[in-house]
Structures are given as structure tokens and as C-alpha cells.
Amino acid sequence: MSPHTVAPEPRPVEAPEPQHAGVVARSETRSEARSEARSEARTATAVPGVTTAPPPAELPAAAPPVAAAATSTASATATAVTAGTPDPAPTAALPGLPRTLTSRARTLAAAVRKRCADLAGIESPSGDAPRLNALAEELAAGYAATGATAVRERCEHGDHLVLDWPGRHEELPHLLVVGHHDTVWPVGTLADWPVEERDGRLSGPGILDMKGGLALLEGAFALLADLGQRPHRPVRMIVVSDEEIGSPDGRRQVERHLRGAAAVLGLEPGHPDGRLKTARRGSTRVRLTVTGREAHAGNDAADGVSAIDELVDQLITVRGLAHQPGTELNTGRIDGGTRANVIAGRAEAELGLRFATTEAQRRTLDTLAHLTANRPGADVRTEVLSSRPAWPERTGNPLLRHVRSLAAALGQHLDGAPAGGAGDTNLAGARGLPTLDGLGAVGGGPHARHEHLRVDQLGPRIALLAALLAVPLPRLRDR
């Protein structure tokens, strides 16, 4: 930056509006869009599986999004890299619809941006039941405005949400969408890190992971409602309250609704370049607890057994597990002892483990389960707090091909790649169900102070999600 250049001031984001002000309620263009949709319906061309119409002449041509089809490799800001040729089959059934979705999504993006900011302004750390329940109520109201029925599944650590939207073909298996409304950020984070927009980036705690994804899906359903559309098949969404701590209770909710699902979509953020997530490593949270014997550190040190010393030695041993193929380890938290003049009688550490394969996961957990103390009088115990299986990448991914084709019809280039993090889509992908994650916001820095989403990518993601809901799925697996 030159010495005469003035840096742009961050753009503050308004405080959250009163509850139940969702995308549908807030969008200033909704009534106009409904009127246009009814007018368009009178001149609509029949399309197999989709009822739509060409956009009105006064609608401007869709501005190419950053993720749009850019053939020049010189563009360093392209949202995604295309690999392979999309299957053109779905695009033949969409005359008029891609431009309509793109134009309407661009119009709706401002309301969705506001919704992202408002949701991020409701702090919801894992385990804080009152705040998670308040956010669940707000989400349920927003989704209900788009036609969903909402059920709160009680959990002492924060309620989960189950939402259902009817489809045009109710006899078809449901499309399952998974998300979460808890974040890693403690209450009070907003005090020194408010939600703000700077240089086209909307930043704030939880804005990317995953308040943005929750707002985008609401926007996609609002878009369809404005067009007088319903999803092609029934859609069910599970929003769990404990994903950031491994879904110890939410897992059963997700697994219950996997049964009978045609496909599973995740609203986690995509890769930083916009690519979707086609596989995920397994993850396990383990608590390592050491019990020793307290004693006066000066007068009776020989009578004590330091739990902290034992824990340190155990962690040195455990760190060696990270050198095994397919295993990564992070010691995320350590606690123990009471005072400097007391031999510590208890100490514990929380470990985060990630695995490329189920075999690496089994081998590592077996090793941890058989740890033994180095010191007489010490006791070592391991406890698995939560666990998700590895979701391996599969060749010939028909769901990814379908999404790439829809993206191409919308003027977007899109592809997928495996991801390092784990999520609730692991539960579906590990079972071999057609699964795709990363359909949430595009941005960077999840779980970090530079967490942000790209405002210019809200419109393209809304359009893509709306197309995924409205267009029939191809055959994704052998019957």
C-alpha cells in the first residue's frame, strides 16, 4: 500500500433484528418476486420435472460470479477449479431456469448477507443450552417462513432441530441436509470481534462455520418460494447443537434420518477456493486422565505421585502415534494440579485425533486403550468422548457429477476434493450413501480470528442450492 493510500474503514454490521426476522420476512423484493413468478407461470414452458419460465425481459443479464465460467487461467480469484467434463444431461431439462435462478439469487443475496450477520450476532457456543435454544427458535422461525415444519429434539446441552419441506413428489425418498448451530467461540467473543464487512469479506465468530451455510439454505428455499416452486422431492434437515464437540448426542439424530435418504448434503463451508468436499478424515476426541497421590511438595514429596509428571510422560508416548501412517494428533487441552506446593493428584488432557482410514483409527484407539502408568501408584485411564468414522473418497462420484452439471448450467465452474476436517457427513459417507459436503459459504479461517465468508459468493451458492432442491436427482447408486 502506498503511503498516500487510505485503508478502507471496516463496515460495521447492524445489531441483530428482533427474533423471527428471516430471509423471507426481511427480503424487500419478496412480494414483487411472487407477483413476477405468477406472471411468468402464465407463459411458462413445460419442462420435465421442473415447472418454471424464462425470466422477464426487464431482468438484467446475470453478472458473472467469481465462480462463473472463466476460461482464462490468469484469474487468481476464481472460486473453484474444474476437473473433468460435467454431465450435460440435467442442463437440457432447464431452459430458462438457470438464468432465472441466477438473477433472483443475486437479488436475494443482500437479504442473505444480513441473515448471516444476524445469526452470527447470536452467540451459540457448544454446551450453552439457553443460547443454543434461542438460536434454534430463530432458525425454526426463518425456515418455517419458507414452508418447513420444525420439531425441536430436546437435549440438555442444547436442542437439535429437525425440519421438513414437502416436495412435488412426496413418494420419493427424502433428500437429507445436515448442519449445526453451535460454534467454537465462547460467549463474549463479539465484544472485541464484532461482525463486520471489509473488502467484500464478512467476518465474525461462526460466520463461516456455519451460520453462513444455515442462512444460504434459508435463502435457497426463499428463492423457490418466490418462484412458486417446491423441491422436487421431500427435504429433511437436521441441525445439531453439538457438532463442534463431535456430536456426542447429535450423532443419533443424524443416523436416525440417514435411513431411506436418497442423498446427503452438508452445509459446512467449502474449500477456500469454493470446491466441494468429497471425503473426510475420521476423527475422535479422547480424554486422557491420570490419577496420582497428593502430598506436600517440600516436606513429603517422596510420599506423593505426581499426576502431572505422569501425564507429561504419557503425552510424549502418545505423540509418537502421529508418526503412524494415516494418523494426526492435536493435544488441545491440558489441566491438572491445585497449587505449586502440592504434588498434583490429578491431571488430564483432551486429544483430537484424525484418521485417513478406519484401520488407522482402530489401531490408534487400541493403543490408547492399553496405556499403562510409568510410576507406581499412578493410574492412567482413556475415555472416548466422541468419534466419527473416516469417509473415504469414492471413484466415479455421480452426485458430484450432477452438482457440477447444475453449476455449469448456472455459469459456474465447480469441482470437489477430499477435506482434512471431519463432520456429520462422515456418518453418511462412511456408509456408502451418496454424500457431498462443503455446500455452505465460501471463505476461509474457520475456528480462527480471521474467519470470514466472501459476500460475492452468496448469490452463486444460493442459486446452486436452489437448483439442487428443484431439479430431479439422477440415479446415484445401484438399486
Coordinates of C-alpha atoms in Angstrom, one line a residue:
M1 CA 0.0 0.0 0.0
S2 CA 1.4 3.4 -0.9
P3 CA 1.9 6.0 1.9
H4 CA -0.9 8.1 0.4
T5 CA -3.4 5.2 0.2
V6 CA -6.1 5.3 2.9
A7 CA -7.2 1.8 4.0
P8 CA -11.0 1.4 3.8
E9 CA -12.7 1.5 7.1
P10 CA -14.4 -1.7 8.2
R11 CA -18.1 -1.7 7.5
P12 CA -20.0 -2.3 10.8
V13 CA -22.9 -4.7 10.6
E14 CA -26.1 -3.7 12.3
A15 CA -27.1 -5.4 15.6
P16 CA -29.4 -8.5 15.1
E17 CA -33.0 -7.6 14.5
P18 CA -35.8 -8.9 16.7
Q19 CA -36.3 -12.7 16.5
H20 CA -38.1 -14.3 13.6
A21 CA -36.8 -11.8 11.0
G22 CA -35.6 -14.4 8.5
V23 CA -34.7 -14.1 4.8
V24 CA -38.3 -14.3 3.6
A25 CA -39.6 -11.8 6.1
R26 CA -36.7 -9.4 5.5
S27 CA -36.4 -9.5 1.7
E28 CA -37.8 -6.3 0.3
T29 CA -38.3 -7.9 -3.1
R30 CA -40.4 -10.9 -2.0
S31 CA -43.9 -9.6 -2.8
E32 CA -42.6 -8.3 -6.2
A33 CA -40.9 -11.6 -6.9
R34 CA -44.1 -13.5 -6.1
S35 CA -46.0 -11.3 -8.5
E36 CA -43.4 -11.8 -11.2
A37 CA -43.4 -15.5 -10.6
R38 CA -47.2 -15.7 -11.0
S39 CA -47.0 -13.7 -14.2
E40 CA -44.2 -15.9 -15.5
A41 CA -46.2 -19.0 -14.7
R42 CA -48.9 -18.0 -17.2
T43 CA -46.4 -18.1 -20.0
A44 CA -44.2 -21.0 -18.7
T45 CA -42.8 -23.7 -21.0
A46 CA -43.4 -27.2 -19.8
V47 CA -40.1 -28.8 -18.6
P48 CA -39.9 -32.4 -17.5
G49 CA -39.6 -32.5 -13.7
V50 CA -39.5 -28.7 -13.3
T51 CA -42.2 -26.0 -13.6
T52 CA -40.5 -22.7 -14.5
A53 CA -40.5 -19.9 -17.0
P54 CA -37.9 -17.8 -18.9
P55 CA -37.0 -14.7 -16.9
P56 CA -38.9 -11.5 -17.8
A57 CA -37.2 -9.2 -20.3
E58 CA -36.6 -6.4 -17.8
L59 CA -34.4 -8.6 -15.6
P60 CA -30.7 -7.7 -16.3
A61 CA -28.4 -10.4 -17.5
A62 CA -26.8 -12.3 -14.7
A63 CA -23.4 -10.7 -13.7
P64 CA -20.8 -13.5 -13.9
P65 CA -20.0 -14.6 -10.3
V66 CA -16.4 -15.1 -9.3
A67 CA -17.1 -18.8 -9.5
A68 CA -18.5 -18.4 -13.0
A69 CA -17.2 -20.0 -16.1
A70 CA -13.8 -18.3 -16.6
T71 CA -11.7 -19.9 -19.2
S72 CA -8.7 -17.8 -18.5
T73 CA -6.3 -19.4 -16.0
A74 CA -5.0 -15.9 -15.3
S75 CA -7.9 -15.2 -12.9
A76 CA -6.3 -15.8 -9.5
T77 CA -9.7 -15.2 -7.8
A78 CA -11.6 -18.0 -9.4
T79 CA -13.8 -19.7 -6.9
A80 CA -13.2 -23.2 -8.0
V81 CA -11.2 -25.3 -10.3
T82 CA -12.9 -27.6 -12.8
A83 CA -11.7 -31.1 -13.3
G84 CA -13.4 -33.3 -15.8
T85 CA -16.3 -32.5 -18.1
P86 CA -19.7 -32.1 -16.4
D87 CA -22.5 -34.4 -17.4
P88 CA -24.7 -32.2 -19.7
A89 CA -27.9 -34.3 -19.1
P90 CA -29.6 -32.1 -16.4
T91 CA -28.9 -28.8 -18.4
A92 CA -31.1 -30.0 -21.3
A93 CA -34.1 -30.0 -18.9
L94 CA -33.6 -26.5 -17.7
P95 CA -34.5 -24.0 -20.4
G96 CA -34.9 -20.6 -18.7
L97 CA -34.4 -21.8 -15.2
P98 CA -30.6 -21.2 -14.8
R99 CA -30.8 -17.5 -15.7
T100 CA -33.9 -17.1 -13.5
L101 CA -32.2 -18.7 -10.5
T102 CA -29.0 -16.7 -11.0
S103 CA -30.8 -13.4 -11.3
R104 CA -33.1 -14.0 -8.4
A105 CA -30.3 -15.3 -6.2
R106 CA -28.2 -12.1 -7.0
T107 CA -31.2 -10.0 -5.9
L108 CA -31.7 -12.1 -2.7
A109 CA -28.0 -12.1 -1.7
A110 CA -28.3 -8.8 0.3
A111 CA -31.0 -10.3 2.5
V112 CA -29.0 -13.5 3.0
R113 CA -25.9 -11.4 3.8
K114 CA -27.9 -9.7 6.5
R115 CA -29.2 -13.0 7.8
C116 CA -25.7 -14.3 8.0
A117 CA -24.7 -11.3 10.1
D118 CA -27.7 -11.6 12.4
L119 CA -27.2 -15.3 13.0
A120 CA -23.5 -14.7 13.8
G121 CA -24.7 -12.0 16.2
I122 CA -26.4 -14.7 18.3
E123 CA -23.5 -16.3 20.2
S124 CA -24.0 -20.1 20.5
P125 CA -21.0 -22.0 21.9
S126 CA -21.3 -25.7 22.3
G127 CA -22.8 -26.7 25.6
D128 CA -24.6 -23.3 26.3
A129 CA -28.2 -24.6 26.2
P130 CA -30.0 -21.3 26.7
R131 CA -28.2 -19.6 23.8
L132 CA -28.3 -22.6 21.5
N133 CA -32.1 -22.9 22.2
A134 CA -32.6 -19.2 21.4
L135 CA -30.8 -19.6 18.1
A136 CA -32.8 -22.8 17.4
E137 CA -36.0 -20.9 17.8
E138 CA -34.8 -18.2 15.5
L139 CA -33.7 -20.7 12.8
A140 CA -37.0 -22.6 13.1
A141 CA -39.0 -19.4 12.5
G142 CA -36.9 -18.5 9.5
Y143 CA -37.2 -21.9 7.9
A144 CA -40.9 -22.1 8.7
A145 CA -41.4 -18.9 6.7
T146 CA -40.1 -20.8 3.7
G147 CA -42.6 -23.7 4.2
A148 CA -40.8 -26.0 6.6
T149 CA -42.3 -27.8 9.6
A150 CA -39.9 -27.7 12.6
V151 CA -39.5 -30.1 15.5
R152 CA -37.2 -29.4 18.5
E153 CA -35.4 -32.5 19.7
R154 CA -34.6 -32.0 23.3
C155 CA -31.0 -32.2 24.6
E156 CA -29.7 -31.0 27.9
H157 CA -26.8 -29.3 26.2
G158 CA -29.0 -27.6 23.6
D159 CA -31.9 -28.7 21.4
H160 CA -31.4 -30.1 17.9
L161 CA -33.8 -29.2 15.1
V162 CA -35.5 -31.5 12.6
L163 CA -37.1 -29.6 9.6
D164 CA -39.2 -31.0 6.8
W165 CA -40.2 -29.4 3.5
P166 CA -42.8 -31.1 1.3
G167 CA -41.7 -32.0 -2.3
R168 CA -43.6 -32.1 -5.5
H169 CA -43.2 -35.9 -5.4
E170 CA -43.8 -37.0 -1.8
E171 CA -43.5 -40.6 -2.7
L172 CA -39.7 -40.3 -3.4
P173 CA -37.0 -40.9 -0.7
H174 CA -36.1 -37.7 1.1
L175 CA -33.0 -35.5 0.5
L176 CA -31.2 -35.1 3.8
V177 CA -29.3 -31.9 4.6
V178 CA -27.1 -31.8 7.7
G179 CA -25.9 -28.8 9.6
H180 CA -25.2 -27.4 13.1
H181 CA -25.8 -24.2 15.0
D182 CA -23.1 -24.5 17.7
T183 CA -19.7 -22.8 17.3
V184 CA -16.3 -23.0 18.9
W185 CA -16.4 -19.4 20.1
P186 CA -17.1 -18.6 23.8
V187 CA -19.7 -16.1 24.9
G188 CA -18.2 -12.6 24.9
T189 CA -16.2 -13.0 21.7
L190 CA -18.4 -10.5 19.9
A191 CA -17.4 -7.8 22.4
D192 CA -13.9 -7.5 20.8
W193 CA -14.6 -9.1 17.5
P194 CA -17.9 -7.7 16.1
V195 CA -19.4 -8.9 12.9
E196 CA -18.2 -6.5 10.1
E197 CA -17.6 -6.3 6.4
R198 CA -14.3 -5.2 4.9
D199 CA -13.2 -5.6 1.3
G200 CA -16.0 -7.9 0.4
R201 CA -15.4 -10.2 3.3
L202 CA -18.0 -10.6 6.1
S203 CA -16.2 -11.7 9.3
G204 CA -17.2 -12.7 12.7
P205 CA -17.3 -15.6 15.1
G206 CA -19.0 -18.6 13.5
I207 CA -19.9 -16.6 10.3
L208 CA -18.4 -19.3 8.1
D209 CA -18.7 -22.4 10.3
M210 CA -21.6 -22.5 9.9
K211 CA -24.0 -19.6 10.3
G212 CA -23.4 -18.7 6.6
G213 CA -24.4 -22.2 5.5
L214 CA -27.6 -22.1 7.5
A215 CA -28.6 -18.7 6.0
L216 CA -27.8 -19.8 2.5
L217 CA -30.2 -22.8 2.7
E218 CA -32.9 -20.5 4.0
G219 CA -32.2 -18.2 1.1
A220 CA -32.4 -21.1 -1.4
F221 CA -35.9 -22.1 -0.1
A222 CA -37.0 -18.5 -0.1
L223 CA -35.9 -18.2 -3.7
L224 CA -38.0 -21.3 -4.7
A225 CA -41.0 -19.9 -2.7
D226 CA -40.7 -16.6 -4.6
L227 CA -40.9 -18.6 -7.8
G228 CA -43.9 -20.6 -6.6
Q229 CA -41.8 -23.7 -6.6
R230 CA -41.4 -26.6 -4.2
P231 CA -38.4 -29.0 -4.0
H232 CA -38.6 -32.0 -6.4
R233 CA -38.6 -34.5 -3.5
P234 CA -39.2 -34.1 0.3
V235 CA -36.3 -32.4 2.0
R236 CA -35.3 -33.1 5.6
M237 CA -32.7 -31.1 7.5
I238 CA -31.0 -32.0 10.8
V239 CA -29.4 -29.1 12.7
V240 CA -27.5 -30.4 15.7
S241 CA -26.3 -28.5 18.7
D242 CA -23.1 -30.3 19.4
E243 CA -21.2 -30.8 16.1
E244 CA -18.2 -28.8 17.2
I245 CA -17.5 -31.3 20.1
G246 CA -18.1 -34.4 17.9
S247 CA -21.9 -34.7 18.0
P248 CA -22.0 -37.0 21.1
D249 CA -25.8 -36.6 21.2
G250 CA -26.5 -35.3 17.7
R251 CA -25.0 -38.3 16.1
R252 CA -28.0 -40.4 16.9
Q253 CA -30.3 -37.8 15.3
V254 CA -28.3 -37.8 12.1
E255 CA -28.0 -41.6 11.9
R256 CA -31.8 -42.0 12.5
H257 CA -32.6 -39.9 9.5
L258 CA -30.0 -41.4 7.2
R259 CA -32.4 -44.4 6.8
G260 CA -34.1 -44.1 3.5
A261 CA -32.3 -40.9 2.3
A262 CA -31.7 -40.6 -1.4
A263 CA -28.6 -38.5 -0.8
V264 CA -27.0 -36.4 1.9
L265 CA -25.7 -32.8 1.6
G266 CA -23.6 -30.9 4.2
L267 CA -23.7 -27.2 4.8
E268 CA -20.1 -26.9 6.1
P269 CA -18.0 -24.3 4.3
G270 CA -16.4 -25.4 1.0
H271 CA -12.7 -25.4 0.4
P272 CA -11.2 -21.9 0.3
D273 CA -11.4 -21.9 -3.5
G274 CA -15.0 -23.0 -3.4
R275 CA -14.6 -26.7 -4.2
L276 CA -17.0 -29.1 -2.5
K277 CA -15.9 -31.8 -0.1
T278 CA -16.0 -35.4 -1.4
A279 CA -14.4 -37.2 1.5
R280 CA -13.4 -36.5 5.1
R281 CA -10.9 -38.0 7.6
G282 CA -12.3 -39.8 10.6
S283 CA -12.0 -38.0 14.0
T284 CA -12.0 -39.0 17.6
R285 CA -11.9 -36.9 20.8
V286 CA -10.2 -38.7 23.7
R287 CA -9.8 -37.7 27.3
L288 CA -6.6 -39.0 29.0
T289 CA -6.9 -38.9 32.8
V290 CA -4.1 -39.6 35.2
T291 CA -4.6 -40.1 39.0
G292 CA -1.7 -39.8 41.3
R293 CA -1.3 -39.1 45.1
E294 CA -1.2 -35.6 46.7
A295 CA 1.5 -34.7 49.2
H296 CA 3.3 -31.6 50.4
A297 CA 5.8 -30.7 47.7
G298 CA 8.5 -29.7 50.3
N299 CA 8.1 -31.8 53.4
D300 CA 6.6 -35.1 52.0
A301 CA 7.5 -35.1 48.3
A302 CA 8.6 -38.7 48.4
D303 CA 5.1 -39.7 49.6
G304 CA 3.4 -38.2 46.6
V305 CA 2.9 -39.4 43.0
S306 CA 2.7 -36.5 40.5
A307 CA -0.2 -36.9 38.1
I308 CA 1.2 -34.0 36.0
D309 CA 4.6 -35.7 35.6
E310 CA 2.9 -38.9 34.6
L311 CA 0.7 -37.1 32.1
V312 CA 3.6 -35.4 30.5
D313 CA 5.4 -38.7 30.0
Q314 CA 2.2 -40.3 28.6
L315 CA 1.8 -37.4 26.2
I316 CA 5.4 -37.9 24.9
T317 CA 4.5 -41.5 24.2
V318 CA 1.2 -40.6 22.6
R319 CA 2.9 -38.1 20.3
G320 CA 4.6 -41.0 18.7
L321 CA 1.2 -42.1 17.4
A322 CA 1.2 -39.1 15.0
H323 CA 4.1 -40.7 13.1
Q324 CA 2.0 -43.7 12.2
P325 CA 0.6 -43.7 8.6
G326 CA -2.8 -42.0 8.3
T327 CA -2.9 -40.5 11.9
E328 CA -2.7 -36.9 13.1
L329 CA -2.8 -35.8 16.7
N330 CA -3.5 -32.5 18.4
T331 CA -3.3 -32.1 22.2
G332 CA -6.0 -29.5 22.6
R333 CA -6.3 -29.0 26.3
I334 CA -4.3 -29.8 29.5
D335 CA -5.5 -29.4 33.1
G336 CA -4.2 -30.6 36.5
G337 CA -2.9 -29.9 39.9
T338 CA -4.0 -27.3 42.5
R339 CA -1.0 -25.4 43.9
A340 CA 2.7 -25.1 43.3
N341 CA 3.4 -26.5 46.8
V342 CA 1.2 -29.6 46.3
I343 CA 2.1 -32.7 44.4
A344 CA -0.6 -33.0 41.8
G345 CA -3.1 -35.7 42.5
R346 CA -5.0 -35.4 39.2
A347 CA -4.3 -34.3 35.6
E348 CA -6.0 -34.7 32.3
A349 CA -5.6 -33.9 28.6
E350 CA -8.0 -33.8 25.7
L351 CA -6.7 -35.2 22.5
G352 CA -8.0 -34.6 19.0
L353 CA -7.2 -37.4 16.6
R354 CA -7.8 -37.6 12.8
F355 CA -7.5 -40.6 10.6
A356 CA -7.3 -41.2 6.9
T357 CA -8.6 -44.8 7.2
T358 CA -10.8 -46.8 9.5
E359 CA -7.8 -49.1 10.0
A360 CA -5.6 -46.2 11.3
Q361 CA -8.4 -45.2 13.6
R362 CA -8.8 -48.7 15.0
R363 CA -5.1 -49.2 15.5
T364 CA -4.6 -45.9 17.3
L365 CA -7.5 -46.2 19.6
D366 CA -6.5 -49.7 20.6
T367 CA -3.0 -48.4 21.5
L368 CA -4.6 -45.6 23.7
A369 CA -6.9 -48.0 25.4
H370 CA -3.9 -50.1 26.6
L371 CA -1.7 -47.3 28.1
T372 CA -0.1 -48.2 31.4
A373 CA 1.4 -45.9 34.1
N374 CA 5.1 -45.5 34.3
R375 CA 5.1 -44.6 38.1
P376 CA 4.0 -46.9 40.9
G377 CA 0.8 -45.5 42.4
A378 CA -0.3 -43.7 39.3
D379 CA -3.3 -44.7 37.2
V380 CA -4.0 -43.9 33.6
R381 CA -7.4 -44.0 32.0
T382 CA -8.6 -43.2 28.5
E383 CA -12.1 -42.3 27.5
V384 CA -13.5 -41.8 24.0
L385 CA -15.7 -38.6 24.1
S386 CA -16.9 -38.7 20.5
S387 CA -15.9 -40.4 17.3
R388 CA -16.7 -40.2 13.6
P389 CA -15.6 -42.8 11.1
A390 CA -13.5 -42.0 8.1
W391 CA -15.4 -41.1 4.9
P392 CA -13.2 -42.4 2.1
E393 CA -13.2 -40.9 -1.4
R394 CA -15.0 -43.0 -4.0
T395 CA -14.3 -43.2 -7.7
G396 CA -16.9 -42.2 -10.2
N397 CA -18.9 -39.9 -7.9
P398 CA -22.3 -39.5 -9.6
L399 CA -23.6 -36.9 -7.1
L400 CA -20.6 -34.7 -7.7
R401 CA -21.1 -35.1 -11.5
H402 CA -24.7 -34.0 -11.0
V403 CA -23.8 -30.9 -9.0
R404 CA -21.1 -30.0 -11.5
S405 CA -23.6 -30.1 -14.3
L406 CA -26.0 -27.9 -12.4
A407 CA -23.2 -25.5 -11.6
A408 CA -22.2 -25.4 -15.3
A409 CA -25.8 -24.6 -16.3
L410 CA -25.7 -21.7 -13.8
G411 CA -22.5 -20.4 -15.3
Q412 CA -20.3 -21.7 -12.5
H413 CA -17.2 -23.9 -12.6
L414 CA -17.2 -26.2 -9.7
D415 CA -15.5 -29.4 -8.5
G416 CA -14.7 -31.3 -5.3
A417 CA -11.8 -32.7 -3.3
P418 CA -11.3 -34.5 0.0
A419 CA -11.1 -32.5 3.2
G420 CA -9.0 -32.8 6.3
G421 CA -11.7 -31.9 8.8
A422 CA -14.5 -34.2 10.0
G423 CA -18.2 -33.6 10.3
D424 CA -21.6 -35.2 10.5
T425 CA -21.4 -36.1 6.8
N426 CA -18.8 -38.7 7.8
L427 CA -21.6 -40.8 9.2
A428 CA -23.3 -40.9 5.7
G429 CA -20.2 -41.1 3.6
A430 CA -18.7 -44.0 5.7
R431 CA -21.9 -46.0 5.0
G432 CA -21.5 -45.5 1.2
L433 CA -24.5 -43.2 0.9
P434 CA -24.3 -40.6 -1.9
T435 CA -22.8 -37.7 0.1
L436 CA -21.4 -34.3 -0.6
D437 CA -20.3 -31.6 1.8
G438 CA -19.0 -28.0 1.5
L439 CA -22.2 -26.6 0.1
G440 CA -22.2 -23.8 2.7
A441 CA -20.4 -20.4 2.4
V442 CA -17.2 -19.8 0.6
G443 CA -14.4 -18.2 2.7
G444 CA -11.6 -19.0 5.0
G445 CA -10.3 -19.1 8.6
P446 CA -12.8 -21.4 10.3
H447 CA -12.1 -21.6 14.1
A448 CA -9.6 -18.7 13.7
R449 CA -9.8 -15.0 14.3
H450 CA -9.8 -14.3 10.6
E451 CA -12.9 -16.4 9.9
H452 CA -14.8 -14.8 7.1
L453 CA -17.1 -15.5 4.1
R454 CA -17.0 -14.0 0.7
V455 CA -20.0 -11.8 0.1
D456 CA -19.7 -12.1 -3.7
Q457 CA -20.2 -15.9 -3.5
L458 CA -23.5 -15.8 -1.6
G459 CA -25.5 -15.4 -4.8
P460 CA -23.9 -18.3 -6.7
R461 CA -24.3 -20.6 -3.7
I462 CA -28.0 -19.6 -3.3
A463 CA -28.6 -20.4 -6.9
L464 CA -26.8 -23.7 -6.7
L465 CA -28.6 -24.9 -3.6
A466 CA -32.0 -23.9 -5.2
A467 CA -31.2 -25.9 -8.3
L468 CA -30.2 -28.9 -6.2
L469 CA -33.5 -28.7 -4.5
A470 CA -35.6 -28.2 -7.6
V471 CA -34.1 -30.5 -10.1
P472 CA -34.6 -34.3 -10.1
L473 CA -31.6 -36.3 -8.8
P474 CA -30.1 -38.8 -11.3
R475 CA -29.6 -42.4 -10.4
L476 CA -26.9 -42.3 -7.8
R477 CA -26.4 -45.9 -6.9
D478 CA -27.4 -49.4 -7.9
R479 CA -30.8 -50.5 -6.5

